[in-house]
Short mmCIF file of C-alpha atoms in Angstrom, two decimals:
data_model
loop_
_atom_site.label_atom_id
_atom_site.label_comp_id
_atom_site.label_asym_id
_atom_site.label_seq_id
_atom_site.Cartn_x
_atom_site.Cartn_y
_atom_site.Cartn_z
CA UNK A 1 -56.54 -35.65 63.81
CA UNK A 2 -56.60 -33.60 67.28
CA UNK A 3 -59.19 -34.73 69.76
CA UNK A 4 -60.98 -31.28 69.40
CA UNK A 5 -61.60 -31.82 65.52
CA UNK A 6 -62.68 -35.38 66.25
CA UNK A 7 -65.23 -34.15 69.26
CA UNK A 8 -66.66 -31.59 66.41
CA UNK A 9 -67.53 -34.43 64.40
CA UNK A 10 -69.25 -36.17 67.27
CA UNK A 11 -71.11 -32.92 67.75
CA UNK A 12 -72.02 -32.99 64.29
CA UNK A 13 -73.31 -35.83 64.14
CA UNK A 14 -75.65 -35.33 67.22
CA UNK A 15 -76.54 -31.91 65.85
CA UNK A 16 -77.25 -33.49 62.48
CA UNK A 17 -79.26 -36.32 64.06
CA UNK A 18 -81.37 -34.37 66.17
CA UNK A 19 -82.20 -32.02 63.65
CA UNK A 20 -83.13 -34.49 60.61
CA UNK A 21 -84.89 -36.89 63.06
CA UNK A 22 -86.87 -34.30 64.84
CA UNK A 23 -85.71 -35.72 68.53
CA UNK A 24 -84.76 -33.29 71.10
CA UNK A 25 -81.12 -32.83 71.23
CA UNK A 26 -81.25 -33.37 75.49
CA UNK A 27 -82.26 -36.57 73.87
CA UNK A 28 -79.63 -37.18 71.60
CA UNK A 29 -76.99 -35.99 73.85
CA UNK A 30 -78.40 -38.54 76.31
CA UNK A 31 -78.17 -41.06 74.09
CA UNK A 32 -74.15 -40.38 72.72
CA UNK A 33 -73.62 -39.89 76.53
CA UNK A 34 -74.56 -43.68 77.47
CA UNK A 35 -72.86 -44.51 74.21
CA UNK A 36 -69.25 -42.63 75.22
CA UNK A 37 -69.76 -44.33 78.58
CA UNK A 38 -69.00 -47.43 77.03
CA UNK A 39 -66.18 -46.32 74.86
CA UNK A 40 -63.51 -44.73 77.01
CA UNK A 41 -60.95 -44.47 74.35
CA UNK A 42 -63.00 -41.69 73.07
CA UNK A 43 -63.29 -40.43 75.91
CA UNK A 44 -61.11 -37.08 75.21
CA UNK A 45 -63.23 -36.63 72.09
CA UNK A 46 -66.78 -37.14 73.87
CA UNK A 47 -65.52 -34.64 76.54
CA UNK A 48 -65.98 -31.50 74.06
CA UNK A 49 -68.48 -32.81 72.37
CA UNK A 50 -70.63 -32.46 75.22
CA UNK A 51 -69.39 -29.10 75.87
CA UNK A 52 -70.34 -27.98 72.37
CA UNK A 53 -73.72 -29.48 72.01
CA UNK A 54 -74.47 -28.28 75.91
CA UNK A 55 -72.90 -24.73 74.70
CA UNK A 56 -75.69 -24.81 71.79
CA UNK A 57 -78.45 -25.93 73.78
CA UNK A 58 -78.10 -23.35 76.74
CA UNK A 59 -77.94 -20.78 73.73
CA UNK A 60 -79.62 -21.89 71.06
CA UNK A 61 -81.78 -18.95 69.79
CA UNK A 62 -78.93 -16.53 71.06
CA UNK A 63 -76.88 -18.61 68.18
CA UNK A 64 -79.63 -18.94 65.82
CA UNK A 65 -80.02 -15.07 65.93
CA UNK A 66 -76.63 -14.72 65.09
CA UNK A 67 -76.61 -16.94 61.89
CA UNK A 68 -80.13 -15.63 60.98
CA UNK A 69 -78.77 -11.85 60.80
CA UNK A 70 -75.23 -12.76 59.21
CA UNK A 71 -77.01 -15.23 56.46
CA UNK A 72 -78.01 -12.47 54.45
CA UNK A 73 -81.32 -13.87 52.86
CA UNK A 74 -81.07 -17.37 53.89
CA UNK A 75 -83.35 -18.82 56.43
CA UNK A 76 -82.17 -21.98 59.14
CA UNK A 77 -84.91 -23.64 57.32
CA UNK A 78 -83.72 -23.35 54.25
CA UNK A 79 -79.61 -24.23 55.05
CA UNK A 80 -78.71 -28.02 54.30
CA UNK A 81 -78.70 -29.63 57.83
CA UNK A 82 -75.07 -30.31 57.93
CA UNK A 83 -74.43 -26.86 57.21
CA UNK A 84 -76.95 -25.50 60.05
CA UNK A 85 -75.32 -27.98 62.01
CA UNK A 86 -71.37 -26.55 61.59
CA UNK A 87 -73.06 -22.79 61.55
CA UNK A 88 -73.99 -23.63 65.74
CA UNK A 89 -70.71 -24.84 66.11
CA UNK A 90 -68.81 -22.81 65.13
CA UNK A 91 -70.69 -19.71 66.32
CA UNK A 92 -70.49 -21.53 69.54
CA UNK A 93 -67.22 -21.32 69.76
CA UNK A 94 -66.39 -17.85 68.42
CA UNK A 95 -68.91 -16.21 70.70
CA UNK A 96 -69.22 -18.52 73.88
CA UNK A 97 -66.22 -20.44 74.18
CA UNK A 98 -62.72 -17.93 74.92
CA UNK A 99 -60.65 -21.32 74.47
CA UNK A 100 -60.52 -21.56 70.69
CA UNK A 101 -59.06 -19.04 68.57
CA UNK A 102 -62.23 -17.39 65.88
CA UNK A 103 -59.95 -18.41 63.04
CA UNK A 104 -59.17 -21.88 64.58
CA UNK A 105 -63.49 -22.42 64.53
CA UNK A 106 -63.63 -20.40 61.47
CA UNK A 107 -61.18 -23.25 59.72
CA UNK A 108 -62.68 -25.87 61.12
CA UNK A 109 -66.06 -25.74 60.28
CA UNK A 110 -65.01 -24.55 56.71
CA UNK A 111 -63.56 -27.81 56.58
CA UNK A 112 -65.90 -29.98 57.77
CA UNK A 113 -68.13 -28.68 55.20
CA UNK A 114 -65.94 -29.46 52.41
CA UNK A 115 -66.06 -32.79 53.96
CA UNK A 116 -69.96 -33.56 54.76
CA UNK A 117 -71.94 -31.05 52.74
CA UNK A 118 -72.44 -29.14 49.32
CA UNK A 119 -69.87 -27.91 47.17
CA UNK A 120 -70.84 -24.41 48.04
CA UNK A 121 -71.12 -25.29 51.77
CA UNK A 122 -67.35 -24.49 52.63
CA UNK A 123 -67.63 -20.59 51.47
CA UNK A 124 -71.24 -20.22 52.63
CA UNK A 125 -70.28 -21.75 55.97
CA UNK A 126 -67.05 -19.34 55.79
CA UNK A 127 -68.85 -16.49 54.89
CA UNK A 128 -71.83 -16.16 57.89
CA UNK A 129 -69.00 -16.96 60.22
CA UNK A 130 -66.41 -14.71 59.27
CA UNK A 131 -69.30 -12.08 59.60
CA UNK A 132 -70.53 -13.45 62.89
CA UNK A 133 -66.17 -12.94 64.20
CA UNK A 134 -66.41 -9.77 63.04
CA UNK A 135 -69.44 -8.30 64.53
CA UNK A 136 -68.50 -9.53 68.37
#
C-alpha cells in the first residue's frame, strides 16, 4: 500500500472522528499531530494527511458547495459519515491539489468506500466525484 493511500486513511479517520464526535477538526488534527510525533515510521503517511485535512479545513464550505451541487438531492447531513468524509477528500484533491491525477482521487476514494462504508457507497462516492472532475 503506497504512503499516499495509507495518509488517506489517516485523514479518514480524523475526518470521520471529528465529524461523529462533534470536536473541531483543528482539534483532531492537533491531536493525530502529537500522536505522529511519536511514531516516526509513519511519518511519510502523517505528512499528507496533514496536507489533506489542512486542504479541507482552509476550504471547507468551498468543498462542501461542491458536493452539495453534484449530490443531486442528497444533503451532507444526510450522507453516511464515512462517505462525507471520502467526498472532502477526494474533492480536495481534484480541485485543490495539482499533484494527484482526478482519476487517481476518483479511484481512491471509490475504494475506500468499498472498504469502510455502504454497499452503495462506492458508486455514490464515484458518482458526485466524477461530476465534481468534470465540472472544473
Amino acid at each position: 500500500m503506497s504512503a499516499r493511500t495509507k495518509a488517506r486513511k489517516r485523514a479518514l479517520d480524523i475526518l470521520f472522528q471529528s465529524d461523529v464526535r462533534g470536536d473541531e477538526l483543528p482539534a483532531m488534527l492537533a491531536v493525530e499531530a502529537r500522536r505522529a510525533a511519536n511514531e516516526p515510521a509513519r511519518e511519510s503517511s502523517w505528512l499528507y494527511a496533514r496536507d489533506i485535512v489542512d486542504g479541507i479545513i482552509d476550504n471547507r464550505d468551498e468543498i462542501d458547495e461542491q458536493i452539495t451541487t453534484h449530490a443531486r438531492d442528497w444533503s451532507l447531513a444526510r450522507m453516511p459519515a464515512v462517505d462525507r468524509a471520502l467526498l472532502r477528500i477526494g474533492v480536495w484533491e481534484i480541485v485543490f491539489n495539482d499533484e494527484v491525477p482526478t482519476a487517481v482521487a476518483i479511484d481512491e476514494a471509490v475504494e475506500l468506500a468499498k472498504e469502510y462504508s455502504t454497499d452503495d457507497s462506492g458508486s455514490f462516492v464515484h458518482g458526485i466525484l466524477a461530476r465534481v472532475a468534470r465540472s472544473v
